[in-house]
Amino acid sequence: MTLNPALVADATVEVTSVSKWFGQKVAVSDVTCSFGPGLTGLLGPNGAGKTTLLRMLTGLTLPSQGEVLVKGALPRASVDRYREIGFVPEESALYNTLTAHEYVTYAATLSGLGDPGTAADGALATVELSADADRAIGGFSKGMRQRTKVAAALVHDPEILVLDEPLNGTDPVQRAHLIALLAKLAGEGRTVIVSSHVLQEVERMTDRVIAIVDGKLAAAGDIAAIRRAMSHIPYRVLIECNRPRDFAAALLDNDAVSSVTIDDSRILLETTDLIALGTAVSRQARDLDVRLSKFAPQDESLESVFRYLVGGR
Amino acid sequence: MNAFLAIVRVTIKQTLRLRRALGLLLLSGSVAGMYLLFMIATRNSTNTLALQREEAIEVSIGMTIGVFMNIVVPVVTLIIATSVMGDERRDNTMSFLVLRPIRRVVIAGAKVTAAFLEALVLTGIGAAAFGILVGIKIETFSYFVPLLVGTTIATAAYAAIFVPLGYLLKRATLIGLTYVFIWENGIAAAVPALSSLSPWRIGASAIAGLAPPEFQELVGSEFGLGAIDPGAGGAVIKAVVLMAVCSAIMASILRRRDLAT
């Protein structure tokens, strides 16, 4: 028997043959996967269908085809289901005239908590926002707004937490704190589903990944396996220097370089071995006395990687 | 505080923006301003007191029905009510609301109530100012309460209709204005059987039912109630039914459709 890496044994959220289309546009196509206790990364480039899938998990959007079950029932079967779900949307979803404390207290009141004020204090402390709790959300930075949304999603202590690009706009310190918080929540036995278009972010949070490209399931399971699948895909690297033509010609002879394109003072290289390329560039620049002003790997979104994965299925 | 009251409170806080409120207050008070000009213009009238009083009553009724109830109340309520759900959709805050364990009818009912209360503050102040000036002019405040009751009922009925409109349509204000001027002044006026669905006439019927006899003499010619009989009780029931039905429709939309973005 072959185990499907997209499925888990102790699933709390089950997605079965789910498709969603808006008019002629197919946003999600025949996706089957499941999520259980622990942290799962939902990975995919922008526009891959992650947000649509997450909205279907929460019941905000209904599938055009297929079925989503949350703890064995349709998300919209009963509003009581929302006692168990916390959702952090990618978009703002904040009331700018309210303070952070008012906003989270509002969330607690709507969740039917007995002492909403105290619950809000706790949730804001969890995301380290207590000091700014009485400031209006309208004046918050993007990172603070993200943390306010996370506090509102956590305030009713949900068993299932769904977060759409929660690290967007956060600074490195806030990001590290949020990642640690999500790992802690997952460690407590909650089902935590986090979407991101940045592989490195997801890699820091979890080993289990569901990758989506063009609305289709591209890869699932152990992140190391997905990384291995990516090793054959050429990286694109942008180089800027004072003598691009001479430098490009010299690099063409190097085995680490797959292709070279020149555009004014910029060279765009493709390589399957980023480390070997770095060494070669540094050596050639020294030998030819070329002054480098930029060496920047492209494809941070990993879109090409995901396309490769989809193409290889 | 329960969920219903919390939604009403936050909705009012979120949508009652100072600049817009002042603009709408100005619109609401414009009828009182016009009536003040009328009072100044007729201050030195040589007509008998009885004639002056008759003229004042006629102008009061004309302004109430032709301007205040026909333009001011629907426009003020339209702008407030369409933003109550429309702003949530535009600001992407609907997901915050609907992903809480609260019944959809509670959300819808709270939104309609918030729109009604917020609009009533604005239309009520305009109605009160106008009613006071009418009272000063005709030396009795017997028209004040009927005017306030009619304004309250019409505001409630308009709020019930315009809240779902604001959620469903991106150009709700434009469509709402079309509704006010084409439906209220055209279709419902031409087909008396449809007048029960006209908030303007529902509010006017309450005024007609409660106004003192000297005002009622003008009711037939000025109010144009169609098939509606004058009476506050019936008007209240119609407004309450309209609010309940629109809340139920809104709740059903929230339950069945994808969340609008």
XYZ file of C-alpha atoms in Angstrom:
574
model
C 0.000 0.000 0.000
C 1.358 3.459 -0.956
C 0.902 6.217 1.594
C -0.209 9.539 0.128
C 2.085 12.229 1.610
C -0.708 14.802 1.257
C -2.838 12.939 3.793
C -2.360 12.507 7.532
C -3.787 9.772 9.734
C -5.215 11.966 12.499
C -6.786 14.614 10.251
C -8.821 17.442 11.743
C -9.256 19.172 8.382
C -9.940 17.061 5.279
C -9.942 18.378 1.731
C -11.341 15.922 -0.813
C -11.168 16.540 -4.573
C -11.810 20.225 -4.052
C -12.018 22.627 -6.959
C -13.015 26.254 -7.040
C -13.585 28.392 -10.085
C -14.652 31.984 -10.481
C -16.297 32.273 -13.889
C -13.723 30.980 -16.380
C -10.820 31.174 -13.916
C -9.913 28.012 -12.032
C -8.412 29.009 -8.689
C -8.125 25.537 -7.136
C -8.209 22.330 -9.146
C -8.972 18.914 -7.706
C -6.918 19.220 -4.521
C -6.980 16.409 -1.992
C -5.031 16.769 1.228
C -5.521 16.789 4.967
C -4.177 18.573 8.017
C -3.740 17.257 11.520
C -2.282 18.374 14.847
C 1.030 20.156 14.373
C 2.145 22.814 11.932
C 1.693 22.415 8.196
C 3.040 24.912 5.714
C 0.913 25.689 2.676
C 3.474 26.774 0.164
C 3.035 28.288 -3.259
C 3.842 31.343 -5.341
C 1.548 34.358 -5.338
C -1.683 33.588 -7.176
C -1.263 29.819 -6.746
C -4.624 29.375 -5.010
C -3.457 29.246 -1.383
C -5.805 31.956 -0.170
C -8.779 30.419 -1.959
C -7.980 27.035 -0.402
C -7.649 28.564 3.073
C -10.934 30.441 2.622
C -12.583 27.127 1.735
C -11.113 25.510 4.868
C -12.760 28.173 6.996
C -16.058 28.204 5.106
C -15.664 31.766 3.819
C -15.775 30.371 0.290
C -17.727 27.324 -0.795
C -16.024 24.753 -3.076
C -17.399 24.558 -6.617
C -16.705 20.831 -6.445
C -15.496 18.446 -3.748
C -15.773 18.716 -0.009
C -13.999 20.285 2.950
C -14.618 18.803 6.375
C -13.502 20.371 9.637
C -13.573 17.799 12.415
C -15.908 15.706 10.318
C -18.434 18.404 9.434
C -18.819 21.102 6.804
C -17.379 24.393 8.081
C -20.705 26.148 7.547
C -22.794 23.343 9.060
C -23.055 25.222 12.320
C -21.717 28.553 13.567
C -20.511 26.679 16.663
C -17.785 25.259 14.418
C -16.150 28.682 14.617
C -15.411 28.202 18.314
C -12.742 25.797 17.095
C -11.317 27.848 14.219
C -9.108 30.910 14.339
C -8.342 32.655 11.052
C -5.751 35.298 10.197
C -6.541 36.616 6.711
C -3.871 38.020 4.445
C -5.774 41.237 3.845
C -6.080 43.927 6.505
C -9.419 42.899 8.114
C -8.994 45.430 10.908
C -11.176 48.225 12.249
C -8.855 51.206 12.145
C -10.847 53.336 14.569
C -10.590 50.730 17.332
C -7.621 50.259 19.621
C -5.911 46.871 19.583
C -7.493 46.063 22.936
C -10.977 47.046 21.728
C -10.524 44.963 18.581
C -9.422 41.818 20.396
C -12.069 42.349 23.091
C -14.629 42.618 20.285
C -13.379 39.293 18.902
C -13.659 37.747 22.376
C -17.183 39.118 22.879
C -18.325 37.756 19.523
C -16.803 34.399 20.463
C -19.005 34.345 23.557
C -16.206 34.443 26.123
C -17.221 35.185 29.719
C -14.566 37.814 30.405
C -13.602 39.279 27.024
C -11.371 42.017 28.461
C -9.152 39.582 30.357
C -9.020 37.210 27.387
C -7.956 40.124 25.178
C -5.214 41.096 27.638
C -3.877 37.538 27.484
C -3.961 37.317 23.696
C -2.250 40.690 23.275
C 0.445 39.655 25.744
C 0.977 36.464 23.747
C 1.807 38.470 20.625
C 3.787 41.037 22.668
C 1.454 43.906 21.923
C 0.396 44.822 25.468
C 2.367 48.070 25.449
C 0.468 49.311 22.376
C -2.907 47.840 23.325
C -4.566 51.218 23.797
C -3.365 52.726 20.532
C -5.701 52.973 17.524
C -4.999 50.242 14.960
C -5.052 52.871 12.189
C -1.640 54.083 13.375
C -0.029 50.644 13.531
C 2.831 49.390 11.363
C 2.137 46.373 9.150
C 3.883 44.058 11.588
C 1.791 45.336 14.491
C -1.353 44.922 12.434
C -0.385 41.323 11.697
C 0.148 40.638 15.392
C -3.209 42.237 16.237
C -4.909 39.865 13.798
C -3.095 36.906 15.316
C -4.216 37.994 18.811
C -7.838 38.204 17.611
C -7.552 34.743 16.055
C -6.097 33.292 19.261
C -8.319 34.979 21.811
C -10.918 32.188 21.941
C -8.232 29.482 22.180
C -9.143 27.655 18.937
C -8.099 24.095 18.189
C -7.528 24.869 14.512
C -5.586 27.942 13.506
C -5.428 29.029 9.858
C -3.014 31.827 8.952
C -2.685 33.346 5.495
C 0.803 34.826 4.998
C 1.081 35.863 8.670
C 4.738 36.866 8.406
C 4.166 39.477 5.686
C 5.343 42.877 6.842
C 6.906 41.688 10.069
C 10.485 42.624 10.938
C 13.027 39.849 11.658
C 12.503 40.009 15.438
C 8.705 39.892 15.132
C 9.030 37.120 12.566
C 11.177 35.017 14.874
C 8.708 35.589 17.680
C 5.698 34.679 15.543
C 7.414 31.549 14.245
C 8.217 30.499 17.818
C 4.632 31.220 18.867
C 3.165 29.160 16.027
C 5.536 26.307 16.800
C 4.464 26.452 20.453
C 0.762 26.417 19.522
C 1.359 23.465 17.205
C 3.298 21.720 19.978
C 0.234 22.005 22.203
C -1.608 19.723 19.784
C -3.441 22.332 17.716
C -3.776 22.090 13.969
C -1.858 25.085 12.653
C -1.963 25.790 8.897
C 0.303 28.580 7.678
C 0.494 29.758 4.092
C 3.547 31.432 2.641
C 5.175 32.047 -0.722
C 8.648 31.986 0.859
C 10.091 28.505 1.277
C 12.697 29.612 3.809
C 9.966 30.954 6.108
C 8.069 27.694 6.034
C 11.271 25.740 6.457
C 11.901 27.509 9.763
C 8.463 26.551 11.038
C 7.794 22.992 9.996
C 8.868 19.879 8.155
C 5.460 19.195 6.626
C 4.525 21.116 3.530
C 1.694 21.142 1.033
C 2.853 22.921 -2.126
C 0.321 24.406 -4.530
C 0.961 25.817 -7.983
C -1.645 27.050 -10.450
C -4.345 25.757 -8.141
C -3.010 22.196 -8.225
C -1.295 20.153 -5.566
C 2.357 20.248 -6.641
C 4.078 18.424 -3.807
C 3.350 17.312 -0.271
C 5.053 15.837 2.720
C 8.576 16.129 4.046
C 10.208 19.440 3.197
C 13.592 17.769 2.656
C 12.136 15.691 -0.165
C 10.777 18.802 -1.814
C 14.154 20.499 -1.463
C 15.801 17.551 -3.164
C 13.345 17.796 -6.027
C 14.330 21.432 -6.380
C 18.066 20.788 -6.644
C 17.941 20.284 -10.436
C 16.181 23.535 -11.126
C 18.382 26.375 -12.333
C 18.697 29.403 -10.073
C 18.746 32.800 -11.722
C 21.358 35.247 -10.501
C 21.675 38.925 -11.351
C 25.162 40.425 -11.527
C 26.042 44.071 -12.044
C 29.644 45.087 -12.814
C 31.772 47.617 -14.717
C 32.706 45.331 -17.689
C 29.686 43.090 -18.244
C 30.612 41.780 -21.712
C 34.135 40.661 -20.771
C 32.931 39.204 -17.514
C 29.985 37.330 -19.114
C 32.289 35.870 -21.776
C 34.653 34.592 -19.097
C 31.843 33.066 -17.048
C 30.414 31.235 -20.070
C 33.281 28.766 -19.913
C 32.462 27.803 -16.348
C 30.616 24.484 -15.805
C 28.417 26.008 -13.070
C 26.857 28.416 -15.575
C 23.938 27.128 -17.679
C 23.141 30.316 -19.585
C 24.088 34.000 -19.739
C 22.053 37.031 -20.809
C 23.446 40.582 -20.961
C 21.316 43.688 -20.541
C 23.330 46.979 -20.377
C 25.519 46.643 -17.304
C 23.545 43.679 -15.931
C 24.243 39.988 -16.443
C 21.552 37.400 -15.803
C 22.973 33.931 -15.184
C 21.328 30.567 -14.737
C 23.019 27.942 -12.596
C 22.180 24.671 -10.898
C 24.978 25.123 -8.354
C 24.739 28.446 -6.587
C 27.763 27.843 -4.355
C 30.061 26.867 -7.248
C 28.846 29.899 -9.185
C 29.632 32.191 -6.248
C 33.180 30.827 -6.087
C 33.625 31.151 -9.865
C 32.314 34.713 -9.966
C 34.596 35.785 -7.171
C 37.681 34.162 -8.802
C 36.931 35.535 -12.292
C 36.284 39.030 -10.967
C 39.669 38.982 -9.219
C 41.491 37.553 -12.257
C 39.932 40.020 -14.730
C 40.020 42.965 -12.306
C 36.264 43.432 -12.715
C 34.465 45.561 -10.092
C 31.208 43.846 -8.965
C 28.411 46.066 -7.689
C 25.669 43.430 -7.329
C 25.305 39.659 -6.948
C 21.658 38.843 -6.287
C 19.890 35.473 -6.580
C 16.487 35.925 -8.251
C 13.327 33.782 -8.031
C 12.906 34.407 -4.298
C 9.230 33.566 -4.798
C 10.274 30.115 -6.026
C 7.659 30.348 -8.735
C 9.937 28.568 -11.169
C 10.494 25.805 -8.657
C 6.801 25.241 -8.236
C 6.242 25.290 -11.969
C 8.914 22.657 -12.273
C 7.195 20.545 -9.647
C 3.862 20.812 -11.401
C 5.428 20.055 -14.762
C 7.125 17.002 -13.343
C 3.960 15.396 -12.027
C -22.171 42.978 26.448
C -23.648 40.419 24.077
C -22.687 39.928 20.445
C -25.664 41.882 19.066
C -24.911 45.006 21.087
C -21.179 44.681 20.434
C -21.759 44.649 16.663
C -24.126 47.634 16.893
C -21.609 49.610 18.980
C -18.573 48.856 16.796
C -20.522 49.450 13.582
C -21.636 52.889 14.720
C -18.127 53.766 15.906
C -16.617 52.612 12.626
C -19.064 54.305 10.257
C -19.920 57.554 12.061
C -17.118 59.656 10.631
C -17.119 63.281 11.761
C -16.906 64.983 8.368
C -19.600 62.816 6.840
C -21.812 63.183 9.912
C -21.542 66.968 9.731
C -22.392 66.946 6.023
C -25.417 64.725 6.577
C -26.479 66.832 9.559
C -26.363 69.862 7.309
C -28.559 68.074 4.781
C -30.914 66.935 7.518
C -31.161 70.465 8.895
C -31.662 72.028 5.484
C -35.462 71.746 5.718
C -35.423 73.571 9.049
C -33.249 76.200 7.355
C -35.710 76.580 4.499
C -38.574 76.854 6.940
C -36.667 79.531 8.855
C -36.344 81.508 5.623
C -40.082 81.116 5.107
C -40.695 82.412 8.663
C -38.494 85.431 8.043
C -40.108 86.136 4.678
C -43.645 86.055 6.124
C -42.766 87.919 9.331
C -44.446 91.130 8.230
C -47.340 89.515 6.363
C -50.503 91.622 6.141
C -52.745 88.530 5.960
C -55.118 87.735 8.804
C -53.744 85.469 11.527
C -56.004 82.650 10.362
C -54.678 82.923 6.825
C -51.079 83.081 8.008
C -51.622 79.958 10.074
C -53.256 78.132 7.178
C -50.359 79.092 4.923
C -47.808 77.959 7.538
C -49.492 74.574 7.898
C -49.619 74.121 4.150
C -45.898 74.926 3.810
C -45.074 72.635 6.748
C -46.857 69.713 5.151
C -45.364 70.443 1.746
C -41.827 70.584 3.129
C -42.345 67.502 5.252
C -43.640 65.319 2.476
C -42.049 66.874 -0.592
C -38.562 67.505 0.760
C -37.851 66.018 4.176
C -39.515 62.610 3.825
C -38.998 62.400 0.072
C -35.320 63.449 -0.163
C -33.604 64.101 3.171
C -34.589 60.956 5.086
C -33.874 58.496 2.235
C -30.589 60.125 1.199
C -29.218 60.365 4.767
C -30.298 56.808 5.545
C -29.005 55.545 2.202
C -25.505 56.897 2.804
C -25.327 55.523 6.347
C -27.008 52.172 5.695
C -25.086 51.228 2.554
C -21.788 51.856 4.348
C -22.700 49.642 7.309
C -22.063 46.447 5.347
C -20.334 48.051 2.361
C -17.451 49.314 4.520
C -17.005 45.856 6.038
C -16.760 44.419 2.547
C -14.356 47.101 1.327
C -12.171 46.861 4.465
C -12.201 43.040 4.319
C -13.515 42.902 7.871
C -16.473 40.684 7.006
C -14.346 37.578 7.539
C -13.661 38.774 11.090
C -17.402 38.897 11.746
C -18.624 35.781 10.018
C -15.897 33.510 11.412
C -17.266 33.948 14.935
C -19.808 31.633 16.523
C -22.738 33.991 16.046
C -25.848 33.305 14.040
C -26.007 35.124 10.739
C -29.374 36.629 11.604
C -27.774 38.265 14.651
C -25.126 39.864 12.421
C -27.751 41.031 9.921
C -30.148 42.275 12.610
C -27.374 44.138 14.420
C -26.239 45.777 11.189
C -29.769 46.932 10.308
C -30.257 48.198 13.870
C -26.932 50.069 13.807
C -27.800 51.688 10.475
C -31.241 52.658 11.788
C -29.928 54.185 15.040
C -27.103 56.048 13.353
C -29.341 57.438 10.605
C -32.063 58.269 13.134
C -29.723 60.505 15.116
C -29.127 62.534 11.963
C -32.665 62.537 10.558
C -34.108 62.960 14.069
C -32.106 66.133 14.742
C -33.291 67.575 11.411
C -36.885 66.578 12.142
C -36.721 68.005 15.662
C -35.316 71.345 14.454
C -37.956 71.528 11.734
C -40.733 70.513 14.164
C -39.719 73.170 16.673
C -39.801 75.916 14.016
C -43.222 74.733 12.803
C -44.384 74.797 16.433
C -43.129 78.347 16.903
C -44.790 79.500 13.691
C -48.215 77.979 14.323
C -47.982 78.457 18.107
C -48.636 74.805 18.951
C -46.299 71.798 19.043
C -49.002 69.320 18.093
C -47.127 68.491 14.843
C -43.800 67.809 16.570
C -44.417 64.228 17.756
C -46.132 63.040 14.523
C -43.176 64.381 12.534
C -40.650 62.592 14.767
C -42.607 59.328 14.714
C -42.979 59.440 10.918
C -39.273 60.205 10.526
C -38.348 57.305 12.823
C -40.537 54.851 10.936
C -39.330 55.947 7.495
C -35.696 55.820 8.652
C -36.194 52.283 9.953
C -37.810 51.138 6.706
C -35.118 52.695 4.526
C -32.331 51.267 6.717
C -33.831 47.790 6.344
C -33.735 48.050 2.548
C -30.384 49.793 2.114
C -28.221 47.624 4.406
C -28.437 44.502 2.174
C -28.082 46.731 -0.875
C -24.759 48.020 0.491
C -23.486 44.487 0.921
C -24.597 43.161 -2.430
C -23.730 46.056 -4.735
C -20.556 48.027 -5.202
C -22.495 51.038 -6.499
C -25.143 50.785 -3.815
C -25.500 54.532 -3.301
C -26.230 55.117 -6.977
C -28.664 52.203 -7.155
C -30.252 53.376 -3.911
C -30.801 56.860 -5.297
C -32.345 55.331 -8.405
C -34.614 53.313 -6.133
C -35.650 56.398 -4.187
C -36.448 58.510 -7.202
C -37.756 55.920 -9.650
C -39.494 53.515 -7.327
C -40.791 55.923 -4.689
C -41.735 58.785 -6.972
C -42.525 56.833 -10.097
C -43.643 53.244 -9.841
C -45.095 53.215 -6.301
C -46.869 56.498 -7.038
C -48.358 55.195 -10.292
C -49.446 51.816 -8.900
C -51.292 52.388 -5.599
C -51.163 48.664 -4.725
C -47.379 48.919 -4.413
C -47.475 51.788 -1.953
C -47.164 49.346 0.969
C -43.574 48.779 -0.183
C -42.729 52.465 -0.107
C -40.933 53.606 3.088
C -41.743 57.194 2.213
C -45.475 56.454 2.236
C -45.199 54.225 5.303
C -43.594 57.112 7.230
C -46.036 59.624 5.800
C -48.992 57.463 6.815
C -47.767 57.615 10.430
C -47.629 61.404 10.262
C -51.034 61.487 8.648
C -52.452 59.239 11.345
C -51.023 61.226 14.257
C -51.187 64.814 12.948
C -53.797 67.187 14.402
C -57.051 67.650 12.435
C -56.057 70.990 10.885
C -53.055 69.223 9.264
C -55.130 66.243 8.212
C -57.305 68.426 5.977
C -54.305 68.598 3.673
C -53.403 64.956 3.929
C -55.420 63.763 0.970
C -53.886 66.233 -1.460
C -50.287 66.319 -0.168
C -49.470 62.890 1.166
C -50.362 60.767 -1.863
C -50.467 57.618 0.260
C -51.847 55.404 -2.460
C -53.428 52.287 -0.974
C -52.081 53.006 2.515
C -54.501 54.144 5.201
C -53.207 56.812 7.566
C -52.197 55.334 10.909
C -49.118 55.031 13.092
C -49.835 51.482 14.289
C -49.909 50.045 10.787
C -46.807 52.010 9.824
C -44.854 50.699 12.811
C -45.859 47.136 11.981
C -44.854 47.573 8.325
C -41.451 49.009 9.285
C -40.809 46.225 11.807
C -41.826 43.564 9.272
C -39.576 45.182 6.660
C -36.639 45.162 9.092
C -37.264 41.520 9.991
C -37.626 40.399 6.369
C -34.538 42.293 5.175
C -32.494 40.955 8.118
C -33.619 37.427 7.267
C -32.703 37.893 3.591
C -29.313 39.316 4.573
C -28.724 36.391 6.953
C -29.616 33.937 4.217
C -27.163 35.600 1.833
C -24.412 35.375 4.461
C -25.189 31.690 5.015
C -25.410 30.598 1.401
C -23.066 32.725 -0.657
C -19.316 33.145 -0.695
C -18.240 36.042 1.411
C -18.244 39.116 -0.815
C -14.844 40.724 -1.323
